Amino acid sequence: MSDSVDRRYGPAPLPQPRGPVSTAVIEALVRPPHELPAGLGAEFDPADPVVDEDLQLTLFLCYELHYRGWQGVDEDWEWQPSLLALRSAAERPFEAALRRLVGPLPAVLPGGVPRALADLVAADDGPSLAAALQRRATLAQFREFVTHRSIYHLREADPHSWALPRLGGPAKAALVEIQMDEYGNGRLDRMHAELFRRTLDRLDLDTGYAAYLDRVPAVTLATNNLISLFGLHRRLRGALLGHLAAFEMASSLPNRRYGNGLRRLGLDETATRFYDEHVEADAVHEQVALRDICGALVEREPDLAEDVLLGAWTCLDLEARTATAMLKRWGVA
Amino acid sequence: MTGAQQPETRADIVMCPDGPMLVRGDVVVEDADGTQHRTTRPISAVCRCGRTSRAPWCDGTHKLLTEARER
């Protein structure tokens, strides 16, 4: 493999380990696929899986094999049975913690799911990272924010694309409508991930895929692992789509603030285009996701209503946690 | 499967409850000043609350108005 290979689209560079399990996994991944040491998964005993560094990095290491892969890692690791078993040992406490977080959900009739989702988002009183970025953040702080978000945005829409083969009918058509927009309708220069790359570039940040993995805390890894968990399990398709709806619904207003913040800091249209595009695009997507995807899904499969709400709730909660952590680091209330 | 009707065809124009007008397709929207705006995406959201910062397109401002109304 050439050394001058384009790193913009992956594979990702292997991160530093964050505990005994991720250490063992990384040591294994750089060797040919083989059976992992027995009992590795039993070492997980996290007080809070969502913020456990070793568990979240292990999950990310496993999941990335299904996305762009890792530099220097044999691609046959993707379905290595002992690694899948380890991943499962990490997913179980993660999913259990998420369900505990949310608690018992109100019973909602399928027809009431769009309203319930809208109420969830409206009631979200997470800290306003967006307001801080609009009005007060320094360039250094904005750059930090962008590096944290880069883990998701350089593969924007990919985790929700997992839903496509799991769906049929009207919900599938509506998801394609959203994803077409996310992927620039097939034009690379309009693909949202590419617009984000230009923002990174304008901020003199590394545009390489997953370049900033070592900088982000467990809770940020968790916001990414959350979507992978939902996306890679058919039984969690309701949660995946509820996540998408909340994600889109909570987007337009903050993105307007992010764009304004960058303008305040003197950045140009190339830098702000990612955020400006999202203000308009997500004003469309949130409407489609709410009714045409989630509404349509639970009409056909009412049993998924609870998971749809789980997906939305966890999207907002984990987002709020990353915002709180960032504001705390900046010494802003 | 009983229950709600599933439309046979997808509407080209959808009035979202407490929200914008969704428009599917490549169209030109003419605003009250006579200025023409061509859609740039397969499905666009046209502002109905009148408070968007990027007319004629929805920018989510209507959600703030709804919240204010419900307080």
mmCIF file of C-alpha atoms in Angstrom:
data_model
loop_
_atom_site.group_PDB
_atom_site.id
_atom_site.type_symbol
_atom_site.label_atom_id
_atom_site.label_comp_id
_atom_site.label_asym_id
_atom_site.label_seq_id
_atom_site.Cartn_x
_atom_site.Cartn_y
_atom_site.Cartn_z
ATOM 1 C CA MET A 1 0.000 0.000 0.000
ATOM 2 C CA SER A 2 1.388 3.371 -1.017
ATOM 3 C CA ASP A 3 2.529 5.770 1.654
ATOM 4 C CA SER A 4 1.149 8.744 -0.200
ATOM 5 C CA VAL A 5 -2.355 7.253 -0.154
ATOM 6 C CA ASP A 6 -5.139 9.790 0.304
ATOM 7 C CA ARG A 7 -6.047 9.774 4.005
ATOM 8 C CA ARG A 8 -9.077 12.021 3.668
ATOM 9 C CA TYR A 9 -11.585 9.200 3.447
ATOM 10 C CA GLY A 10 -9.933 6.599 5.685
ATOM 11 C CA PRO A 11 -8.825 4.123 6.846
ATOM 12 C CA ALA A 12 -8.601 5.709 10.285
ATOM 13 C CA PRO A 13 -5.300 5.855 12.152
ATOM 14 C CA LEU A 14 -5.294 3.524 15.173
ATOM 15 C CA PRO A 15 -5.799 5.495 18.389
ATOM 16 C CA GLN A 16 -3.977 5.222 21.687
ATOM 17 C CA PRO A 17 -5.481 2.690 24.107
ATOM 18 C CA ARG A 18 -7.490 3.839 27.121
ATOM 19 C CA GLY A 19 -7.448 0.796 29.400
ATOM 20 C CA PRO A 20 -6.672 -2.922 29.561
ATOM 21 C CA VAL A 21 -9.271 -4.044 27.028
ATOM 22 C CA SER A 22 -8.561 -1.467 24.339
ATOM 23 C CA THR A 23 -4.845 -2.145 24.855
ATOM 24 C CA ALA A 24 -5.381 -5.846 24.190
ATOM 25 C CA VAL A 25 -7.609 -5.130 21.184
ATOM 26 C CA ILE A 26 -5.157 -2.751 19.544
ATOM 27 C CA GLU A 27 -2.288 -5.181 20.114
ATOM 28 C CA ALA A 28 -4.377 -7.897 18.483
ATOM 29 C CA LEU A 29 -5.621 -5.820 15.545
ATOM 30 C CA VAL A 30 -2.143 -5.114 14.214
ATOM 31 C CA ARG A 31 -1.540 -8.852 13.909
ATOM 32 C CA PRO A 32 -3.342 -11.236 11.540
ATOM 33 C CA PRO A 33 -6.873 -12.137 12.673
ATOM 34 C CA HIS A 34 -6.854 -14.662 15.492
ATOM 35 C CA GLU A 35 -8.784 -15.751 18.572
ATOM 36 C CA LEU A 36 -8.649 -13.109 21.316
ATOM 37 C CA PRO A 37 -7.669 -14.101 24.866
ATOM 38 C CA ALA A 38 -10.614 -15.706 26.644
ATOM 39 C CA GLY A 39 -12.355 -13.638 29.298
ATOM 40 C CA LEU A 40 -11.339 -10.270 27.849
ATOM 41 C CA GLY A 41 -14.939 -9.071 27.873
ATOM 42 C CA ALA A 42 -15.336 -9.973 31.537
ATOM 43 C CA GLU A 43 -12.923 -7.174 32.395
ATOM 44 C CA PHE A 44 -15.595 -4.580 31.693
ATOM 45 C CA ASP A 45 -17.121 -3.419 34.953
ATOM 46 C CA PRO A 46 -17.918 0.174 34.328
ATOM 47 C CA ALA A 47 -19.726 2.342 36.827
ATOM 48 C CA ASP A 48 -21.149 4.308 33.898
ATOM 49 C CA PRO A 49 -20.627 2.680 30.512
ATOM 50 C CA VAL A 50 -21.444 5.929 28.707
ATOM 51 C CA VAL A 51 -18.349 7.669 30.073
ATOM 52 C CA ASP A 52 -16.072 4.652 30.489
ATOM 53 C CA GLU A 53 -13.015 5.363 28.352
ATOM 54 C CA ASP A 54 -11.908 1.752 27.859
ATOM 55 C CA LEU A 55 -15.377 0.478 26.987
ATOM 56 C CA GLN A 56 -16.246 3.285 24.600
ATOM 57 C CA LEU A 57 -12.910 3.079 22.788
ATOM 58 C CA THR A 58 -13.237 -0.706 22.502
ATOM 59 C CA LEU A 59 -16.669 -0.263 20.950
ATOM 60 C CA PHE A 60 -15.316 2.347 18.556
ATOM 61 C CA LEU A 61 -12.432 0.053 17.590
ATOM 62 C CA CYS A 62 -14.910 -2.715 16.777
ATOM 63 C CA TYR A 63 -17.427 -0.517 14.956
ATOM 64 C CA GLU A 64 -14.916 1.273 12.745
ATOM 65 C CA LEU A 65 -14.135 -2.069 11.103
ATOM 66 C CA HIS A 66 -17.609 -1.710 9.512
ATOM 67 C CA TYR A 67 -16.970 1.838 8.320
ATOM 68 C CA ARG A 68 -13.612 2.899 6.808
ATOM 69 C CA GLY A 69 -11.413 0.397 8.646
ATOM 70 C CA TRP A 70 -8.121 0.967 10.443
ATOM 71 C CA GLN A 71 -4.708 1.672 8.964
ATOM 72 C CA GLY A 72 -2.482 -1.374 9.157
ATOM 73 C CA VAL A 73 -5.306 -3.688 10.233
ATOM 74 C CA ASP A 74 -6.335 -6.760 8.254
ATOM 75 C CA GLU A 75 -9.890 -6.305 6.971
ATOM 76 C CA ASP A 76 -10.799 -9.872 7.963
ATOM 77 C CA TRP A 77 -10.955 -8.650 11.565
ATOM 78 C CA GLU A 78 -14.387 -7.214 10.740
ATOM 79 C CA TRP A 79 -16.183 -10.544 11.318
ATOM 80 C CA GLN A 80 -13.676 -12.278 13.585
ATOM 81 C CA PRO A 81 -15.977 -14.187 15.982
ATOM 82 C CA SER A 82 -14.056 -13.563 19.217
ATOM 83 C CA LEU A 83 -13.912 -9.819 18.447
ATOM 84 C CA LEU A 84 -17.659 -9.817 17.794
ATOM 85 C CA ALA A 85 -18.167 -11.585 21.119
ATOM 86 C CA LEU A 86 -16.070 -8.928 22.851
ATOM 87 C CA ARG A 87 -18.077 -6.205 21.144
ATOM 88 C CA SER A 88 -21.246 -7.828 22.412
ATOM 89 C CA ALA A 89 -19.822 -7.849 25.935
ATOM 90 C CA ALA A 90 -19.337 -4.087 25.608
ATOM 91 C CA GLU A 91 -22.700 -3.430 23.957
ATOM 92 C CA ARG A 92 -24.744 -5.127 26.668
ATOM 93 C CA PRO A 93 -23.838 -2.773 29.532
ATOM 94 C CA PHE A 94 -23.946 0.205 27.118
ATOM 95 C CA GLU A 95 -27.478 -0.557 25.945
ATOM 96 C CA ALA A 96 -28.617 -1.376 29.478
ATOM 97 C CA ALA A 97 -27.238 1.953 30.704
ATOM 98 C CA LEU A 98 -29.028 3.806 27.919
ATOM 99 C CA ARG A 99 -32.349 2.182 28.726
ATOM 100 C CA ARG A 100 -31.862 2.933 32.433
ATOM 101 C CA LEU A 101 -31.076 6.550 31.562
ATOM 102 C CA VAL A 102 -34.289 6.965 29.695
ATOM 103 C CA GLY A 103 -36.369 5.083 32.239
ATOM 104 C CA PRO A 104 -39.928 3.988 31.595
ATOM 105 C CA LEU A 105 -41.264 5.731 28.523
ATOM 106 C CA PRO A 106 -44.829 6.974 28.333
ATOM 107 C CA ALA A 107 -47.003 4.635 26.339
ATOM 108 C CA VAL A 108 -47.589 6.402 23.059
ATOM 109 C CA LEU A 109 -50.010 5.396 20.360
ATOM 110 C CA PRO A 110 -48.363 5.143 16.943
ATOM 111 C CA GLY A 111 -50.237 8.220 15.751
ATOM 112 C CA GLY A 112 -48.838 10.152 18.701
ATOM 113 C CA VAL A 113 -45.181 9.409 18.008
ATOM 114 C CA PRO A 114 -44.475 12.529 15.905
ATOM 115 C CA ARG A 115 -46.003 14.725 18.609
ATOM 116 C CA ALA A 116 -44.078 12.879 21.337
ATOM 117 C CA LEU A 117 -40.809 13.363 19.417
ATOM 118 C CA ALA A 118 -41.501 17.055 18.892
ATOM 119 C CA ASP A 119 -42.296 17.469 22.598
ATOM 120 C CA LEU A 120 -39.054 15.702 23.554
ATOM 121 C CA VAL A 121 -36.977 18.065 21.474
ATOM 122 C CA ALA A 122 -38.881 21.150 22.618
ATOM 123 C CA ALA A 123 -38.422 20.140 26.266
ATOM 124 C CA ASP A 124 -34.696 19.606 25.830
ATOM 125 C CA ASP A 125 -33.064 21.979 28.243
ATOM 126 C CA GLY A 126 -29.496 20.977 27.611
ATOM 127 C CA PRO A 127 -26.822 23.630 28.103
ATOM 128 C CA SER A 128 -26.503 26.078 25.279
ATOM 129 C CA LEU A 129 -23.187 25.310 23.713
ATOM 130 C CA ALA A 130 -24.568 26.904 20.574
ATOM 131 C CA ALA A 131 -25.167 30.237 22.306
ATOM 132 C CA ALA A 132 -21.619 30.200 23.706
ATOM 133 C CA LEU A 133 -20.201 29.472 20.260
ATOM 134 C CA GLN A 134 -22.272 32.208 18.690
ATOM 135 C CA ARG A 135 -21.481 34.972 21.142
ATOM 136 C CA ARG A 136 -18.381 34.298 23.176
ATOM 137 C CA ALA A 137 -16.218 31.429 22.078
ATOM 138 C CA THR A 138 -12.656 32.229 21.089
ATOM 139 C CA LEU A 139 -11.175 30.873 17.881
ATOM 140 C CA ALA A 140 -9.291 28.272 19.911
ATOM 141 C CA GLN A 141 -12.514 27.131 21.552
ATOM 142 C CA PHE A 142 -14.334 26.973 18.234
ATOM 143 C CA ARG A 143 -11.502 24.884 16.802
ATOM 144 C CA GLU A 144 -11.768 22.531 19.762
ATOM 145 C CA PHE A 145 -15.516 22.199 19.173
ATOM 146 C CA VAL A 146 -14.920 21.422 15.506
ATOM 147 C CA THR A 147 -12.274 18.776 16.222
ATOM 148 C CA HIS A 148 -14.661 16.973 18.567
ATOM 149 C CA ARG A 149 -17.463 17.047 16.022
ATOM 150 C CA SER A 150 -15.147 15.924 13.228
ATOM 151 C CA ILE A 151 -15.393 12.296 14.341
ATOM 152 C CA TYR A 152 -19.048 12.309 13.271
ATOM 153 C CA HIS A 153 -19.118 14.885 10.495
ATOM 154 C CA LEU A 154 -16.377 13.392 8.320
ATOM 155 C CA ARG A 155 -18.672 10.420 7.856
ATOM 156 C CA GLU A 156 -21.886 12.358 8.085
ATOM 157 C CA ALA A 157 -25.035 10.355 7.405
ATOM 158 C CA ASP A 158 -23.209 7.003 7.153
ATOM 159 C CA PRO A 159 -24.445 5.662 10.512
ATOM 160 C CA HIS A 160 -28.072 6.418 9.614
ATOM 161 C CA SER A 161 -27.631 4.787 6.215
ATOM 162 C CA TRP A 162 -27.571 1.448 8.021
ATOM 163 C CA ALA A 163 -31.363 1.780 8.154
ATOM 164 C CA LEU A 164 -31.778 1.576 4.387
ATOM 165 C CA PRO A 165 -31.544 -2.196 3.874
ATOM 166 C CA ARG A 166 -33.608 -2.734 7.025
ATOM 167 C CA LEU A 167 -36.627 -0.876 5.711
ATOM 168 C CA GLY A 168 -39.126 -1.109 2.926
ATOM 169 C CA GLY A 169 -41.996 1.088 1.798
ATOM 170 C CA PRO A 170 -42.747 4.744 2.513
ATOM 171 C CA ALA A 171 -40.272 5.093 5.405
ATOM 172 C CA LYS A 172 -37.464 3.846 3.144
ATOM 173 C CA ALA A 173 -38.367 6.317 0.405
ATOM 174 C CA ALA A 174 -38.398 9.172 2.903
ATOM 175 C CA LEU A 175 -35.011 8.166 4.325
ATOM 176 C CA VAL A 176 -33.562 8.190 0.824
ATOM 177 C CA GLU A 177 -34.884 11.745 0.387
ATOM 178 C CA ILE A 178 -32.934 12.858 3.425
ATOM 179 C CA GLN A 179 -29.784 10.905 2.646
ATOM 180 C CA MET A 180 -29.679 12.168 -0.946
ATOM 181 C CA ASP A 181 -29.395 15.672 0.475
ATOM 182 C CA GLU A 182 -26.741 14.607 3.012
ATOM 183 C CA TYR A 183 -24.670 13.082 0.248
ATOM 184 C CA GLY A 184 -25.015 16.119 -2.028
ATOM 185 C CA ASN A 185 -27.311 14.278 -4.430
ATOM 186 C CA GLY A 186 -24.290 12.433 -5.680
ATOM 187 C CA ARG A 187 -22.130 15.533 -6.099
ATOM 188 C CA LEU A 188 -18.982 15.246 -4.006
ATOM 189 C CA ASP A 189 -18.612 19.014 -3.672
ATOM 190 C CA ARG A 190 -22.048 19.231 -2.059
ATOM 191 C CA MET A 191 -21.690 16.219 0.207
ATOM 192 C CA HIS A 192 -22.055 17.389 3.798
ATOM 193 C CA ALA A 193 -18.923 15.556 4.900
ATOM 194 C CA GLU A 194 -17.007 17.454 2.215
ATOM 195 C CA LEU A 195 -18.424 20.801 3.331
ATOM 196 C CA PHE A 196 -17.223 19.977 6.837
ATOM 197 C CA ARG A 197 -13.800 19.128 5.492
ATOM 198 C CA ARG A 198 -13.626 22.626 4.027
ATOM 199 C CA THR A 199 -14.512 24.096 7.409
ATOM 200 C CA LEU A 200 -11.686 22.082 8.982
ATOM 201 C CA ASP A 201 -9.334 23.292 6.298
ATOM 202 C CA ARG A 202 -10.279 26.945 6.805
ATOM 203 C CA LEU A 203 -9.624 26.539 10.528
ATOM 204 C CA ASP A 204 -6.162 25.094 9.791
ATOM 205 C CA LEU A 205 -7.228 21.737 11.194
ATOM 206 C CA ASP A 206 -6.274 18.258 10.006
ATOM 207 C CA THR A 207 -8.752 17.110 7.360
ATOM 208 C CA GLY A 208 -7.742 13.456 7.653
ATOM 209 C CA TYR A 209 -10.466 10.972 8.581
ATOM 210 C CA ALA A 210 -10.645 10.400 12.347
ATOM 211 C CA ALA A 211 -7.454 12.402 12.849
ATOM 212 C CA TYR A 212 -8.677 13.722 16.222
ATOM 213 C CA LEU A 213 -9.824 10.467 17.777
ATOM 214 C CA ASP A 214 -7.295 10.637 20.618
ATOM 215 C CA ARG A 215 -8.535 14.084 21.637
ATOM 216 C CA VAL A 216 -12.159 13.221 22.265
ATOM 217 C CA PRO A 217 -13.451 11.964 25.607
ATOM 218 C CA ALA A 218 -15.491 8.790 26.108
ATOM 219 C CA VAL A 219 -18.782 10.674 26.023
ATOM 220 C CA THR A 220 -18.017 11.924 22.506
ATOM 221 C CA LEU A 221 -17.074 8.418 21.399
ATOM 222 C CA ALA A 222 -20.392 7.359 22.936
ATOM 223 C CA THR A 223 -22.368 9.807 20.786
ATOM 224 C CA ASN A 224 -20.896 8.039 17.774
ATOM 225 C CA ASN A 225 -21.118 4.513 19.183
ATOM 226 C CA LEU A 226 -24.769 5.150 19.993
ATOM 227 C CA ILE A 227 -25.675 5.446 16.319
ATOM 228 C CA SER A 228 -23.510 2.473 15.379
ATOM 229 C CA LEU A 229 -25.168 0.360 18.076
ATOM 230 C CA PHE A 230 -28.588 1.248 16.710
ATOM 231 C CA GLY A 231 -27.507 0.941 13.093
ATOM 232 C CA LEU A 232 -25.767 -2.416 13.289
ATOM 233 C CA HIS A 233 -28.636 -4.212 14.999
ATOM 234 C CA ARG A 234 -31.800 -4.757 13.015
ATOM 235 C CA ARG A 235 -33.839 -5.010 16.225
ATOM 236 C CA LEU A 236 -32.814 -1.416 17.072
ATOM 237 C CA ARG A 237 -33.971 0.143 13.771
ATOM 238 C CA GLY A 238 -36.691 2.032 15.644
ATOM 239 C CA ALA A 239 -34.046 3.633 17.841
ATOM 240 C CA LEU A 240 -31.898 4.471 14.816
ATOM 241 C CA LEU A 241 -34.729 6.363 13.169
ATOM 242 C CA GLY A 242 -35.822 8.064 16.383
ATOM 243 C CA HIS A 243 -32.217 9.160 16.767
ATOM 244 C CA LEU A 244 -32.229 10.567 13.245
ATOM 245 C CA ALA A 245 -35.432 12.494 13.901
ATOM 246 C CA ALA A 246 -34.119 14.066 17.109
ATOM 247 C CA PHE A 247 -30.783 14.778 15.460
ATOM 248 C CA GLU A 248 -32.438 16.619 12.573
ATOM 249 C CA MET A 249 -34.969 18.401 14.772
ATOM 250 C CA ALA A 250 -32.286 19.722 17.097
ATOM 251 C CA SER A 251 -30.139 20.972 14.240
ATOM 252 C CA SER A 252 -31.377 24.100 12.420
ATOM 253 C CA LEU A 253 -31.288 26.561 15.286
ATOM 254 C CA PRO A 254 -27.878 25.558 16.694
ATOM 255 C CA ASN A 255 -26.342 25.452 13.228
ATOM 256 C CA ARG A 256 -27.454 29.002 12.640
ATOM 257 C CA ARG A 257 -25.635 29.967 15.832
ATOM 258 C CA TYR A 258 -22.495 28.068 14.871
ATOM 259 C CA GLY A 259 -22.421 29.842 11.504
ATOM 260 C CA ASN A 260 -22.907 33.211 13.185
ATOM 261 C CA GLY A 261 -20.126 32.422 15.637
ATOM 262 C CA LEU A 262 -17.708 31.628 12.834
ATOM 263 C CA ARG A 263 -18.663 34.842 11.069
ATOM 264 C CA ARG A 264 -18.062 36.748 14.296
ATOM 265 C CA LEU A 265 -14.592 35.210 14.397
ATOM 266 C CA GLY A 266 -13.940 36.475 10.875
ATOM 267 C CA LEU A 267 -14.171 33.220 8.936
ATOM 268 C CA ASP A 268 -15.396 33.295 5.336
ATOM 269 C CA GLU A 269 -18.230 31.696 3.408
ATOM 270 C CA THR A 270 -16.249 28.583 2.620
ATOM 271 C CA ALA A 271 -15.830 27.989 6.327
ATOM 272 C CA THR A 272 -19.435 28.704 7.243
ATOM 273 C CA ARG A 273 -21.053 26.940 4.314
ATOM 274 C CA PHE A 274 -21.350 23.650 6.207
ATOM 275 C CA TYR A 275 -23.394 25.312 8.964
ATOM 276 C CA ASP A 276 -25.422 27.501 6.612
ATOM 277 C CA GLU A 277 -26.330 24.497 4.484
ATOM 278 C CA HIS A 278 -27.535 22.637 7.563
ATOM 279 C CA VAL A 279 -29.882 25.417 8.621
ATOM 280 C CA GLU A 280 -31.846 24.987 5.416
ATOM 281 C CA ALA A 281 -31.360 21.284 4.829
ATOM 282 C CA ASP A 282 -32.333 20.240 8.353
ATOM 283 C CA ALA A 283 -35.420 22.455 8.302
ATOM 284 C CA VAL A 284 -36.535 20.057 5.558
ATOM 285 C CA HIS A 285 -35.118 16.880 7.059
ATOM 286 C CA GLU A 286 -36.746 17.305 10.443
ATOM 287 C CA GLN A 287 -40.195 17.429 8.841
ATOM 288 C CA VAL A 288 -39.519 14.351 6.717
ATOM 289 C CA ALA A 289 -37.909 12.398 9.556
ATOM 290 C CA LEU A 290 -40.716 13.153 11.943
ATOM 291 C CA ARG A 291 -43.719 12.085 9.916
ATOM 292 C CA ASP A 292 -42.593 10.362 6.766
ATOM 293 C CA ILE A 293 -39.986 8.185 8.469
ATOM 294 C CA CYS A 294 -40.855 7.758 12.169
ATOM 295 C CA GLY A 295 -44.601 8.268 11.740
ATOM 296 C CA ALA A 296 -44.732 5.858 8.816
ATOM 297 C CA LEU A 297 -42.512 3.322 10.587
ATOM 298 C CA VAL A 298 -44.674 3.043 13.690
ATOM 299 C CA GLU A 299 -47.886 2.947 11.648
ATOM 300 C CA ARG A 300 -46.659 -0.293 10.137
ATOM 301 C CA GLU A 301 -44.742 -1.520 13.205
ATOM 302 C CA PRO A 302 -46.366 -0.099 16.358
ATOM 303 C CA ASP A 303 -44.107 -2.224 18.558
ATOM 304 C CA LEU A 304 -41.209 -0.011 17.543
ATOM 305 C CA ALA A 305 -42.752 3.147 19.021
ATOM 306 C CA GLU A 306 -40.931 2.802 22.335
ATOM 307 C CA ASP A 307 -37.549 2.327 20.674
ATOM 308 C CA VAL A 308 -38.151 5.351 18.449
ATOM 309 C CA LEU A 309 -38.504 7.435 21.594
ATOM 310 C CA LEU A 310 -35.449 5.730 23.130
ATOM 311 C CA GLY A 311 -33.378 6.720 20.114
ATOM 312 C CA ALA A 312 -34.530 10.328 20.268
ATOM 313 C CA TRP A 313 -34.070 10.596 24.014
ATOM 314 C CA THR A 314 -30.541 9.159 24.024
ATOM 315 C CA CYS A 315 -29.552 11.373 21.080
ATOM 316 C CA LEU A 316 -30.503 14.495 23.022
ATOM 317 C CA ASP A 317 -29.130 13.281 26.353
ATOM 318 C CA LEU A 318 -25.694 12.317 25.093
ATOM 319 C CA GLU A 319 -25.515 15.526 23.083
ATOM 320 C CA ALA A 320 -26.264 17.500 26.251
ATOM 321 C CA ARG A 321 -23.528 15.621 28.097
ATOM 322 C CA THR A 322 -20.895 16.436 25.507
ATOM 323 C CA ALA A 323 -21.988 20.076 25.586
ATOM 324 C CA THR A 324 -21.772 20.188 29.385
ATOM 325 C CA ALA A 325 -18.284 18.656 29.294
ATOM 326 C CA MET A 326 -17.095 21.183 26.743
ATOM 327 C CA LEU A 327 -18.545 24.212 28.517
ATOM 328 C CA LYS A 328 -16.979 22.974 31.755
ATOM 329 C CA ARG A 329 -13.572 22.749 30.084
ATOM 330 C CA TRP A 330 -13.986 26.334 28.915
ATOM 331 C CA GLY A 331 -14.960 27.479 32.393
ATOM 332 C CA VAL A 332 -18.352 28.636 31.139
ATOM 333 C CA ALA A 333 -21.221 27.826 33.496
ATOM 334 C CA MET B 1 -52.609 -3.601 8.052
ATOM 335 C CA THR B 2 -55.524 -1.478 9.193
ATOM 336 C CA GLY B 3 -55.369 2.041 10.493
ATOM 337 C CA ALA B 4 -54.206 5.256 8.896
ATOM 338 C CA GLN B 5 -54.314 5.762 5.188
ATOM 339 C CA GLN B 6 -51.049 5.525 3.379
ATOM 340 C CA PRO B 7 -51.106 7.907 0.454
ATOM 341 C CA GLU B 8 -50.663 6.131 -2.845
ATOM 342 C CA THR B 9 -48.593 8.929 -4.282
ATOM 343 C CA ARG B 10 -46.244 11.237 -2.474
ATOM 344 C CA ALA B 11 -47.598 14.786 -2.360
ATOM 345 C CA ASP B 12 -45.553 17.442 -4.143
ATOM 346 C CA ILE B 13 -46.522 20.061 -1.600
ATOM 347 C CA VAL B 14 -47.026 19.326 2.086
ATOM 348 C CA MET B 15 -48.244 21.764 4.728
ATOM 349 C CA CYS B 16 -46.398 20.780 7.881
ATOM 350 C CA PRO B 17 -48.387 21.318 11.091
ATOM 351 C CA ASP B 18 -47.009 24.460 12.775
ATOM 352 C CA GLY B 19 -44.279 24.425 10.184
ATOM 353 C CA PRO B 20 -43.150 25.182 6.656
ATOM 354 C CA MET B 21 -44.548 24.129 3.314
ATOM 355 C CA LEU B 22 -42.498 21.285 1.874
ATOM 356 C CA VAL B 23 -42.079 21.435 -1.887
ATOM 357 C CA ARG B 24 -40.805 18.514 -3.889
ATOM 358 C CA GLY B 25 -39.174 19.074 -7.225
ATOM 359 C CA ASP B 26 -37.290 21.648 -9.172
ATOM 360 C CA VAL B 27 -39.438 24.774 -8.958
ATOM 361 C CA VAL B 28 -39.173 28.539 -8.801
ATOM 362 C CA VAL B 29 -40.667 30.260 -5.763
ATOM 363 C CA GLU B 30 -41.651 33.876 -6.221
ATOM 364 C CA ASP B 31 -41.899 35.896 -3.015
ATOM 365 C CA ALA B 32 -44.171 38.838 -2.213
ATOM 366 C CA ASP B 33 -41.552 41.268 -3.553
ATOM 367 C CA GLY B 34 -41.539 39.470 -6.882
ATOM 368 C CA THR B 35 -38.045 38.037 -6.370
ATOM 369 C CA GLN B 36 -37.650 34.563 -7.805
ATOM 370 C CA HIS B 37 -35.792 31.770 -6.001
ATOM 371 C CA ARG B 38 -35.079 28.424 -7.628
ATOM 372 C CA THR B 39 -35.037 25.362 -5.432
ATOM 373 C CA THR B 40 -31.615 23.751 -5.104
ATOM 374 C CA ARG B 41 -32.576 20.528 -3.401
ATOM 375 C CA PRO B 42 -35.010 17.727 -4.290
ATOM 376 C CA ILE B 43 -37.257 18.728 -1.396
ATOM 377 C CA SER B 44 -37.303 22.262 0.012
ATOM 378 C CA ALA B 45 -39.031 23.929 2.966
ATOM 379 C CA VAL B 46 -40.739 27.230 2.230
ATOM 380 C CA CYS B 47 -41.296 29.505 5.225
ATOM 381 C CA ARG B 48 -44.888 29.949 6.372
ATOM 382 C CA CYS B 49 -44.345 31.835 9.620
ATOM 383 C CA GLY B 50 -42.827 34.845 7.887
ATOM 384 C CA ARG B 51 -39.905 35.114 10.310
ATOM 385 C CA THR B 52 -37.164 33.200 8.561
ATOM 386 C CA SER B 53 -33.760 34.850 8.184
ATOM 387 C CA ARG B 54 -33.248 33.309 4.772
ATOM 388 C CA ALA B 55 -36.466 33.890 2.879
ATOM 389 C CA PRO B 56 -38.173 32.152 1.219
ATOM 390 C CA TRP B 57 -36.658 29.082 2.884
ATOM 391 C CA CYS B 58 -37.461 27.813 6.350
ATOM 392 C CA ASP B 59 -34.670 28.152 8.901
ATOM 393 C CA GLY B 60 -36.454 26.720 11.920
ATOM 394 C CA THR B 61 -37.512 30.060 13.442
ATOM 395 C CA HIS B 62 -41.137 28.893 13.590
ATOM 396 C CA LYS B 63 -40.155 26.538 16.428
ATOM 397 C CA LEU B 64 -39.206 29.485 18.621
ATOM 398 C CA LEU B 65 -42.522 31.131 17.859
ATOM 399 C CA THR B 66 -44.411 27.962 18.781
ATOM 400 C CA GLU B 67 -42.574 27.726 22.073
ATOM 401 C CA ALA B 68 -43.301 31.352 22.849
ATOM 402 C CA ARG B 69 -46.973 30.824 22.073
ATOM 403 C CA GLU B 70 -47.239 27.805 24.322
ATOM 404 C CA ARG B 71 -45.749 29.497 27.370
#
